[in-house]
Each structure stands twice: as structure tokens, then as C-alpha cells.
Amino acid sequence: QVTVRDALNQALDEELERDERVFLLGEEVAQYDGAYKISRGLWKKYGDKRVIDTPISEMGFTGIAVGAAMAGLRPVCEFMTFNFSMQAIDQVINSAAKTCYMSAGSIAVPIVFRGPNGASAGVAAQHSQCFAAWYGHCPGLKVVSPWSSEDAKGLLKASIRDDNPVVMLENELLYGVPFEMSEQAQSKDFVVPIGKAKIERQGTHVTLVSHSRPVGHCLEAAAVLAKEGVECEVINLRTIRPMDIETVEASVVKTNHLVTVEGGWPQFGVGAEICARIMEGPAFNYLDAPAVRVTGADVPMPYAKILEDNCIPQVKDIIFAVKKTLNI
């Protein structure tokens, strides 16, 4: 059992050790060991050159990181929360994402932007949006969204080794959650390929597609529905861009029903993209009912706990959507 926090820490430690061009920068990442203790012990081990505390200036330190990547280093740029990446969205999209294309492939920007994304608990509207659709919209970026410890470690290592800019959307509420981690996943060579979804549970009646924390909700819903004789196939996307639509299509061909689940807003969301791709592709003819989206509510996140709970997809919402789709 390894927590997501420790899995990310292992990945950073191994990659800092493996390649001296890799360095970490962000607010509180050095002496303080990271706002969420992801970089615990790394400053003591690697020193000021490799683990760099920055002022509270996303626009500034993201620009420094992107420039360093253009000059041949491999920065890992941590945002204390992805909501603060909006301060630096110009650097992320206009400088990092577009440079390889605009330079006809002659300038690579190997950089990882990482930090907690989506709703936490009790932090209200300005700290609770999901950026999967925002960044997944932009050509030139790769976007990954881990659920388990294995996802977190493997995707972070793959992202650091990738020559393209990668946005890694973690989840603050998962950091302390322990997951089983295989022997193989604990080795220094373990990576999860970017762009490959994972089937977390096999099923025959309905396909549930999700990413990040809602994957856990889907598995809980599947366990409840299994007692009623409904077998859900649960797909953990892991990567938002490039999206592994083939795995989803193959599952829909098998189950004939599709429900997407995400914590983000409904309009132009990840679920909307999956539904459109399925409709445009060969799996559409296998659907026996319209695809259904389960999403966050279409409002800024309220502060009150009971309202917050009603704004985030819960297990009961997924069960309701599945029953509606299967007409039971």
C-alpha cells in the first residue's frame, strides 16, 4: 500500500536522480517540503539548484521554467493549485504548447506543469475548478489525470521523460489515499504510457468512463450495481489528451451503453468530447440508448458543505444515471 503522495515523491526522486537536467520549482517546494508534502526530503537531498522555491508569482516562475525547457533543461513546474495556473496560462499555452509547432519542430519544450486540480473540500469557487477540458482543448499539450498511486507514479515519470509540454492534473483529496502498488510499479523503470486508458473493472451491461477521483466513485457505484445484477465496465482514462478513444469504443461495442463521469463543468467538458467521438465513430451503431454524462453542477463551486456535495458527482448520481440508461 502506497499513498498517491508517496508515489509522486518516489517518481520525482527517481527522475531527479536519473537525469541531472530535471529540476523542480514552485511555491514552498524546497525547505517546507511542498504545500502538500509531495517534495518531502528532495531539497535536503538535491539542494538549491535542483529544488527551487519561488515567490508567489505564477506568471514569473512559469515563464522561467518554460525558458529553461527551451534551453535544454527539463523543469517540473508545480502550481500550489491549478486554479493559480490561470495566472500563467499565457506561458503554458502560447509559449510552451505552441513553440514546437511554430519553430517547425526545431525547439522542444520538455516541461511538466503539475499540481492539484478540481474540487478539494471547503475551498469555494476560486479554488475548485477542473482544468481537464481547458488544457485538453489545446493542441501542443499532453494532459494526464491520474487516479491511483500507480497512475500517479507512472504518469509523472512518463511526463518528465516526454519531450513535449505535459499538464499533470492531480487531485488534492487523493494525496493521502493508499492504493495497492505492484512490485513492478515500485521499480525505477516503471512508466505508464501517455495516451493509454486502463480498464479498472470488466463488465457487460454498461461502460463507465472517468478520470481522476471520480474513477473511485465509479468503482463504488459498480460494486453496488453488481448486487442488483448490473455489471459495469469501468474505464480509467488516465490521459485526457491524446484521448484513448479506441478503448472506450471497444467497451461500448461490448456493453451497448455509455455513461461518462467527471468532476468538471458540463459544457464543452471531457464527457462531451467522449460522447461526440463515440457518435462520430464506429461504436455509435452499437449504442442501445443515448450516452449520458454525469458532471459537476453548472455553477461556481459553493462554499457551504451541503451545497458543495450537491455540486460534485456522488456515487448515487452515477447509479441513477446507469439505471436511467439501462431503463431499469
Short mmCIF file of C-alpha atoms in Angstrom, two decimals:
data_model
loop_
_atom_site.label_atom_id
_atom_site.label_comp_id
_atom_site.label_asym_id
_atom_site.label_seq_id
_atom_site.Cartn_x
_atom_site.Cartn_y
_atom_site.Cartn_z
CA GLN A 1 0.00 0.00 0.00
CA VAL A 2 1.46 3.34 -1.11
CA THR A 3 -0.28 6.73 -0.90
CA VAL A 4 -0.56 8.90 -4.01
CA ARG A 5 1.62 11.47 -2.19
CA ASP A 6 4.43 8.94 -1.68
CA ALA A 7 4.10 7.63 -5.25
CA LEU A 8 4.59 11.17 -6.64
CA ASN A 9 7.51 11.73 -4.26
CA GLN A 10 9.15 8.48 -5.45
CA ALA A 11 8.71 9.49 -9.08
CA LEU A 12 10.28 12.93 -8.55
CA ASP A 13 13.15 11.45 -6.54
CA GLU A 14 13.91 8.80 -9.18
CA GLU A 15 13.77 11.24 -12.09
CA LEU A 16 15.90 13.90 -10.34
CA GLU A 17 18.46 11.16 -9.69
CA ARG A 18 18.25 9.71 -13.21
CA ASP A 19 18.68 12.93 -15.19
CA GLU A 20 20.58 15.98 -13.94
CA ARG A 21 18.62 18.25 -16.32
CA VAL A 22 15.46 17.67 -14.28
CA PHE A 23 14.64 20.24 -11.61
CA LEU A 24 11.58 21.19 -9.56
CA LEU A 25 10.37 24.72 -8.93
CA GLY A 26 7.32 26.26 -7.32
CA GLU A 27 5.98 27.81 -4.15
CA GLU A 28 7.12 26.13 -0.89
CA VAL A 29 8.67 23.12 -2.70
CA ALA A 30 12.10 23.34 -1.00
CA GLN A 31 12.62 23.87 2.76
CA TYR A 32 8.91 23.44 3.52
CA ASP A 33 8.81 20.09 1.62
CA GLY A 34 5.91 21.23 -0.59
CA ALA A 35 2.48 22.60 0.34
CA TYR A 36 1.15 19.01 0.18
CA LYS A 37 4.48 17.37 1.13
CA ILE A 38 4.92 15.92 -2.38
CA SER A 39 8.55 17.09 -2.49
CA ARG A 40 9.37 15.88 1.04
CA GLY A 41 13.12 15.39 1.51
CA LEU A 42 14.09 16.37 -2.04
CA TRP A 43 15.63 19.77 -1.20
CA LYS A 44 17.82 18.17 1.51
CA LYS A 45 18.93 15.51 -0.98
CA TYR A 46 19.41 17.60 -4.14
CA GLY A 47 19.99 21.16 -2.91
CA ASP A 48 19.07 24.66 -4.10
CA LYS A 49 19.94 24.15 -7.77
CA ARG A 50 17.53 21.27 -8.31
CA VAL A 51 14.65 22.14 -5.95
CA ILE A 52 13.85 25.84 -6.14
CA ASP A 53 11.46 27.89 -4.00
CA THR A 54 9.79 30.68 -5.96
CA PRO A 55 7.95 33.83 -4.94
CA ILE A 56 4.14 33.87 -5.23
CA SER A 57 4.28 34.79 -8.91
CA GLU A 58 2.98 32.08 -11.24
CA MET A 59 3.44 34.28 -14.29
CA GLY A 60 7.09 34.80 -13.38
CA PHE A 61 8.23 31.31 -12.39
CA THR A 62 6.27 29.59 -15.17
CA GLY A 63 8.00 31.86 -17.66
CA ILE A 64 11.38 30.96 -16.13
CA ALA A 65 10.52 27.24 -16.34
CA VAL A 66 9.38 27.44 -19.99
CA GLY A 67 12.56 29.34 -20.92
CA ALA A 68 14.68 26.74 -19.11
CA ALA A 69 12.94 23.97 -21.06
CA MET A 70 13.61 25.75 -24.36
CA ALA A 71 17.27 25.98 -23.33
CA GLY A 72 17.56 22.22 -22.77
CA LEU A 73 16.62 21.62 -19.13
CA ARG A 74 13.62 19.52 -18.03
CA PRO A 75 11.70 21.55 -15.44
CA VAL A 76 8.84 20.29 -13.28
CA CYS A 77 6.75 23.37 -12.52
CA GLU A 78 4.44 22.92 -9.53
CA PHE A 79 1.32 25.02 -9.07
CA MET A 80 0.06 25.06 -5.49
CA THR A 81 -3.33 24.52 -7.14
CA PHE A 82 -4.18 24.52 -10.84
CA ASN A 83 -6.52 27.44 -10.24
CA PHE A 84 -3.36 29.55 -9.92
CA SER A 85 -2.13 28.34 -13.31
CA MET A 86 -4.63 30.81 -14.79
CA GLN A 87 -2.13 33.50 -13.82
CA ALA A 88 0.33 31.79 -16.18
CA ILE A 89 -1.98 30.42 -18.86
CA ASP A 90 -0.25 32.62 -21.45
CA GLN A 91 3.09 30.90 -20.74
CA VAL A 92 1.54 27.43 -20.66
CA ILE A 93 -0.38 27.77 -23.94
CA ASN A 94 1.27 30.49 -26.01
CA SER A 95 4.87 29.76 -25.01
CA ALA A 96 5.04 26.06 -24.07
CA ALA A 97 2.30 24.41 -26.14
CA LYS A 98 2.80 26.21 -29.46
CA THR A 99 6.59 26.58 -29.70
CA CYS A 100 7.43 23.17 -31.17
CA TYR A 101 4.90 23.73 -33.99
CA MET A 102 5.81 27.37 -34.57
CA SER A 103 9.52 26.51 -34.78
CA ALA A 104 8.80 23.68 -37.28
CA GLY A 105 9.96 21.15 -34.69
CA SER A 106 13.35 22.70 -34.03
CA ILE A 107 12.59 23.85 -30.44
CA ALA A 108 11.29 21.24 -28.00
CA VAL A 109 9.76 22.34 -24.69
CA PRO A 110 10.13 19.35 -22.31
CA ILE A 111 8.29 20.63 -19.24
CA VAL A 112 5.77 19.24 -16.76
CA PHE A 113 3.17 21.51 -15.16
CA ARG A 114 1.74 19.68 -12.14
CA GLY A 115 -0.34 20.26 -9.03
CA PRO A 116 -3.79 19.60 -7.55
CA ASN A 117 -6.77 20.11 -9.87
CA GLY A 118 -10.55 20.12 -9.44
CA ALA A 119 -12.60 20.42 -6.28
CA SER A 120 -10.98 19.97 -2.88
CA ALA A 121 -13.13 20.37 0.26
CA GLY A 122 -14.48 23.67 1.54
CA VAL A 123 -12.31 25.97 -0.59
CA ALA A 124 -15.16 27.61 -2.57
CA ALA A 125 -15.41 28.79 -6.16
CA GLN A 126 -11.95 30.19 -6.89
CA HIS A 127 -10.10 27.04 -5.85
CA SER A 128 -12.36 24.31 -7.19
CA GLN A 129 -12.48 24.13 -10.97
CA CYS A 130 -11.30 21.23 -13.10
CA PHE A 131 -8.86 22.20 -15.86
CA ALA A 132 -9.02 18.95 -17.85
CA ALA A 133 -11.24 20.45 -20.55
CA TRP A 134 -9.36 23.80 -20.53
CA TYR A 135 -5.94 22.30 -21.19
CA GLY A 136 -7.24 19.29 -23.10
CA HIS A 137 -8.59 21.80 -25.65
CA CYS A 138 -5.11 23.00 -26.69
CA PRO A 139 -3.01 21.34 -29.41
CA GLY A 140 0.65 21.03 -28.38
CA LEU A 141 -0.06 19.99 -24.81
CA LYS A 142 -0.36 16.48 -23.43
CA VAL A 143 -2.74 16.28 -20.46
CA VAL A 144 -2.73 13.45 -17.89
CA SER A 145 -5.07 12.91 -14.95
CA PRO A 146 -4.08 10.07 -12.57
CA TRP A 147 -6.35 8.24 -10.13
CA SER A 148 -4.31 5.57 -8.29
CA SER A 149 -0.77 5.61 -6.90
CA GLU A 150 0.39 3.51 -9.85
CA ASP A 151 -1.13 6.06 -12.27
CA ALA A 152 0.46 8.94 -10.37
CA LYS A 153 3.97 7.48 -10.33
CA GLY A 154 3.94 6.05 -13.85
CA LEU A 155 2.40 9.10 -15.49
CA LEU A 156 4.69 11.58 -13.71
CA LYS A 157 7.78 9.63 -14.81
CA ALA A 158 6.46 9.35 -18.37
CA SER A 159 5.66 13.09 -18.39
CA ILE A 160 9.13 14.11 -17.19
CA ARG A 161 10.74 11.92 -19.87
CA ASP A 162 8.45 13.23 -22.64
CA ASP A 163 9.86 15.89 -24.96
CA ASN A 164 6.52 17.74 -25.10
CA PRO A 165 4.91 20.01 -22.51
CA VAL A 166 2.69 17.91 -20.24
CA VAL A 167 -0.01 19.15 -17.86
CA MET A 168 -0.45 16.71 -14.96
CA LEU A 169 -3.72 17.20 -13.10
CA GLU A 170 -3.52 15.57 -9.68
CA ASN A 171 -6.24 15.58 -7.03
CA GLU A 172 -5.67 17.01 -3.56
CA LEU A 173 -8.23 14.68 -1.94
CA LEU A 174 -6.38 11.64 -3.30
CA TYR A 175 -2.92 12.59 -1.97
CA GLY A 176 -3.38 10.76 1.34
CA VAL A 177 -5.25 7.77 -0.13
CA PRO A 178 -3.31 4.47 -0.11
CA PHE A 179 -3.50 2.14 -3.13
CA GLU A 180 -2.03 -1.29 -3.81
CA MET A 181 1.17 -0.92 -5.80
CA SER A 182 2.71 -3.87 -7.64
CA GLU A 183 6.39 -4.84 -7.39
CA GLN A 184 6.79 -3.74 -10.99
CA ALA A 185 5.34 -0.28 -10.23
CA GLN A 186 7.88 0.22 -7.45
CA SER A 187 10.83 -0.27 -9.81
CA LYS A 188 12.77 2.71 -11.15
CA ASP A 189 11.95 1.84 -14.76
CA PHE A 190 8.17 1.83 -14.31
CA VAL A 191 6.26 4.23 -16.56
CA VAL A 192 2.59 4.41 -17.59
CA PRO A 193 2.40 5.23 -21.32
CA ILE A 194 0.71 8.57 -22.02
CA GLY A 195 -2.43 8.13 -24.12
CA LYS A 196 -3.48 4.70 -22.85
CA ALA A 197 -6.62 4.18 -20.76
CA LYS A 198 -6.98 1.32 -18.25
CA ILE A 199 -9.97 -0.93 -17.67
CA GLU A 200 -10.29 -0.98 -13.87
CA ARG A 201 -13.25 -3.38 -13.82
CA GLN A 202 -14.63 -5.69 -16.50
CA GLY A 203 -18.38 -5.60 -17.19
CA THR A 204 -21.01 -6.39 -19.81
CA HIS A 205 -24.00 -4.09 -19.28
CA VAL A 206 -22.73 -0.50 -19.31
CA THR A 207 -19.45 1.36 -19.85
CA LEU A 208 -18.46 3.95 -17.22
CA VAL A 209 -15.66 6.29 -18.36
CA SER A 210 -13.98 8.59 -15.87
CA HIS A 211 -10.69 10.18 -14.79
CA SER A 212 -9.08 11.28 -11.53
CA ARG A 213 -11.05 10.95 -8.28
CA PRO A 214 -14.45 10.05 -9.85
CA VAL A 215 -12.90 6.72 -11.01
CA GLY A 216 -13.18 5.63 -7.36
CA HIS A 217 -16.83 6.72 -7.28
CA CYS A 218 -17.48 4.69 -10.46
CA LEU A 219 -15.95 1.58 -8.87
CA GLU A 220 -18.11 2.08 -5.75
CA ALA A 221 -21.21 2.51 -7.91
CA ALA A 222 -20.27 -0.61 -9.89
CA ALA A 223 -19.97 -2.62 -6.66
CA VAL A 224 -23.46 -1.52 -5.57
CA LEU A 225 -24.98 -2.19 -9.01
CA ALA A 226 -23.33 -5.63 -9.19
CA LYS A 227 -25.54 -6.70 -6.24
CA GLU A 228 -28.54 -5.84 -8.43
CA GLY A 229 -27.18 -7.87 -11.33
CA VAL A 230 -25.82 -4.93 -13.36
CA GLU A 231 -22.18 -5.40 -14.43
CA CYS A 232 -20.42 -2.07 -15.15
CA GLU A 233 -17.18 -1.85 -17.10
CA VAL A 234 -15.14 0.95 -15.51
CA ILE A 235 -12.55 2.74 -17.65
CA ASN A 236 -9.93 4.99 -16.05
CA LEU A 237 -8.94 7.38 -18.85
CA ARG A 238 -5.59 8.37 -17.24
CA THR A 239 -4.85 10.65 -20.22
CA ILE A 240 -7.16 13.44 -21.40
CA ARG A 241 -5.04 14.37 -24.42
CA PRO A 242 -4.28 12.37 -26.51
CA MET A 243 -7.50 10.54 -25.63
CA ASP A 244 -7.62 6.75 -25.88
CA ILE A 245 -10.98 6.59 -27.63
CA GLU A 246 -10.26 3.09 -29.01
CA THR A 247 -10.53 1.52 -25.54
CA VAL A 248 -13.84 3.32 -24.96
CA GLU A 249 -15.16 2.26 -28.39
CA ALA A 250 -14.25 -1.39 -27.81
CA SER A 251 -16.06 -1.31 -24.47
CA VAL A 252 -19.19 0.36 -25.91
CA VAL A 253 -19.30 -2.27 -28.68
CA LYS A 254 -19.38 -4.87 -25.90
CA THR A 255 -21.81 -3.21 -23.43
CA ASN A 256 -24.02 -1.11 -25.80
CA HIS A 257 -24.34 1.65 -23.17
CA LEU A 258 -22.16 4.61 -22.15
CA VAL A 259 -22.06 6.84 -19.07
CA THR A 260 -19.25 9.39 -18.61
CA VAL A 261 -18.37 10.74 -15.15
CA GLU A 262 -16.27 13.82 -14.32
CA GLY A 263 -15.94 16.46 -11.62
CA GLY A 264 -15.75 19.34 -14.12
CA TRP A 265 -18.49 21.52 -15.57
CA PRO A 266 -20.80 20.00 -18.21
CA GLN A 267 -20.46 22.47 -21.08
CA PHE A 268 -17.62 21.56 -23.52
CA GLY A 269 -16.35 19.04 -20.96
CA VAL A 270 -14.37 15.80 -21.17
CA GLY A 271 -17.60 13.77 -21.21
CA ALA A 272 -18.96 15.93 -24.03
CA GLU A 273 -15.84 15.14 -26.08
CA ILE A 274 -16.14 11.39 -25.42
CA CYS A 275 -19.83 11.40 -26.42
CA ALA A 276 -19.03 13.30 -29.64
CA ARG A 277 -16.20 10.93 -30.55
CA ILE A 278 -18.39 7.87 -29.96
CA MET A 279 -21.18 9.40 -32.04
CA GLU A 280 -18.78 10.13 -34.92
CA GLY A 281 -17.15 6.69 -34.82
CA PRO A 282 -17.99 3.05 -35.48
CA ALA A 283 -19.25 2.38 -31.91
CA PHE A 284 -22.31 4.64 -32.42
CA ASN A 285 -24.21 1.86 -34.19
CA TYR A 286 -23.80 -0.37 -31.13
CA LEU A 287 -25.43 2.05 -28.67
CA ASP A 288 -28.83 0.86 -27.42
CA ALA A 289 -29.54 4.13 -25.59
CA PRO A 290 -28.25 7.71 -25.64
CA ALA A 291 -24.91 8.25 -23.89
CA VAL A 292 -25.31 10.04 -20.55
CA ARG A 293 -22.97 12.49 -18.83
CA VAL A 294 -22.59 12.78 -15.06
CA THR A 295 -20.73 16.04 -14.31
CA GLY A 296 -20.24 18.73 -11.73
CA ALA A 297 -23.10 21.23 -11.46
CA ASP A 298 -23.04 24.13 -13.94
CA VAL A 299 -22.34 26.75 -11.23
CA PRO A 300 -19.28 28.21 -9.50
CA MET A 301 -18.49 25.98 -6.51
CA PRO A 302 -20.47 26.99 -3.39
CA TYR A 303 -18.71 27.18 -0.03
CA ALA A 304 -21.40 25.52 2.13
CA LYS A 305 -20.67 21.81 2.55
CA ILE A 306 -24.17 20.55 1.71
CA LEU A 307 -24.26 22.65 -1.47
CA GLU A 308 -20.75 21.52 -2.37
CA ASP A 309 -21.81 17.86 -2.04
CA ASN A 310 -24.68 18.54 -4.42
CA CYS A 311 -22.31 20.13 -6.95
CA ILE A 312 -19.91 17.18 -7.20
CA PRO A 313 -20.95 13.83 -8.71
CA GLN A 314 -21.68 11.33 -5.94
CA VAL A 315 -21.99 7.55 -6.12
CA LYS A 316 -25.80 7.84 -6.03
CA ASP A 317 -25.73 10.13 -9.11
CA ILE A 318 -23.75 7.52 -11.05
CA ILE A 319 -26.14 4.73 -10.01
CA PHE A 320 -29.11 6.89 -11.06
CA ALA A 321 -27.52 7.62 -14.47
CA VAL A 322 -26.77 3.93 -15.08
CA LYS A 323 -30.34 2.90 -14.24
CA LYS A 324 -31.73 5.64 -16.45
CA THR A 325 -29.52 4.50 -19.35
CA LEU A 326 -30.49 0.84 -18.90
CA ASN A 327 -34.16 1.83 -18.34
CA ILE A 328 -34.46 -0.05 -15.03
#
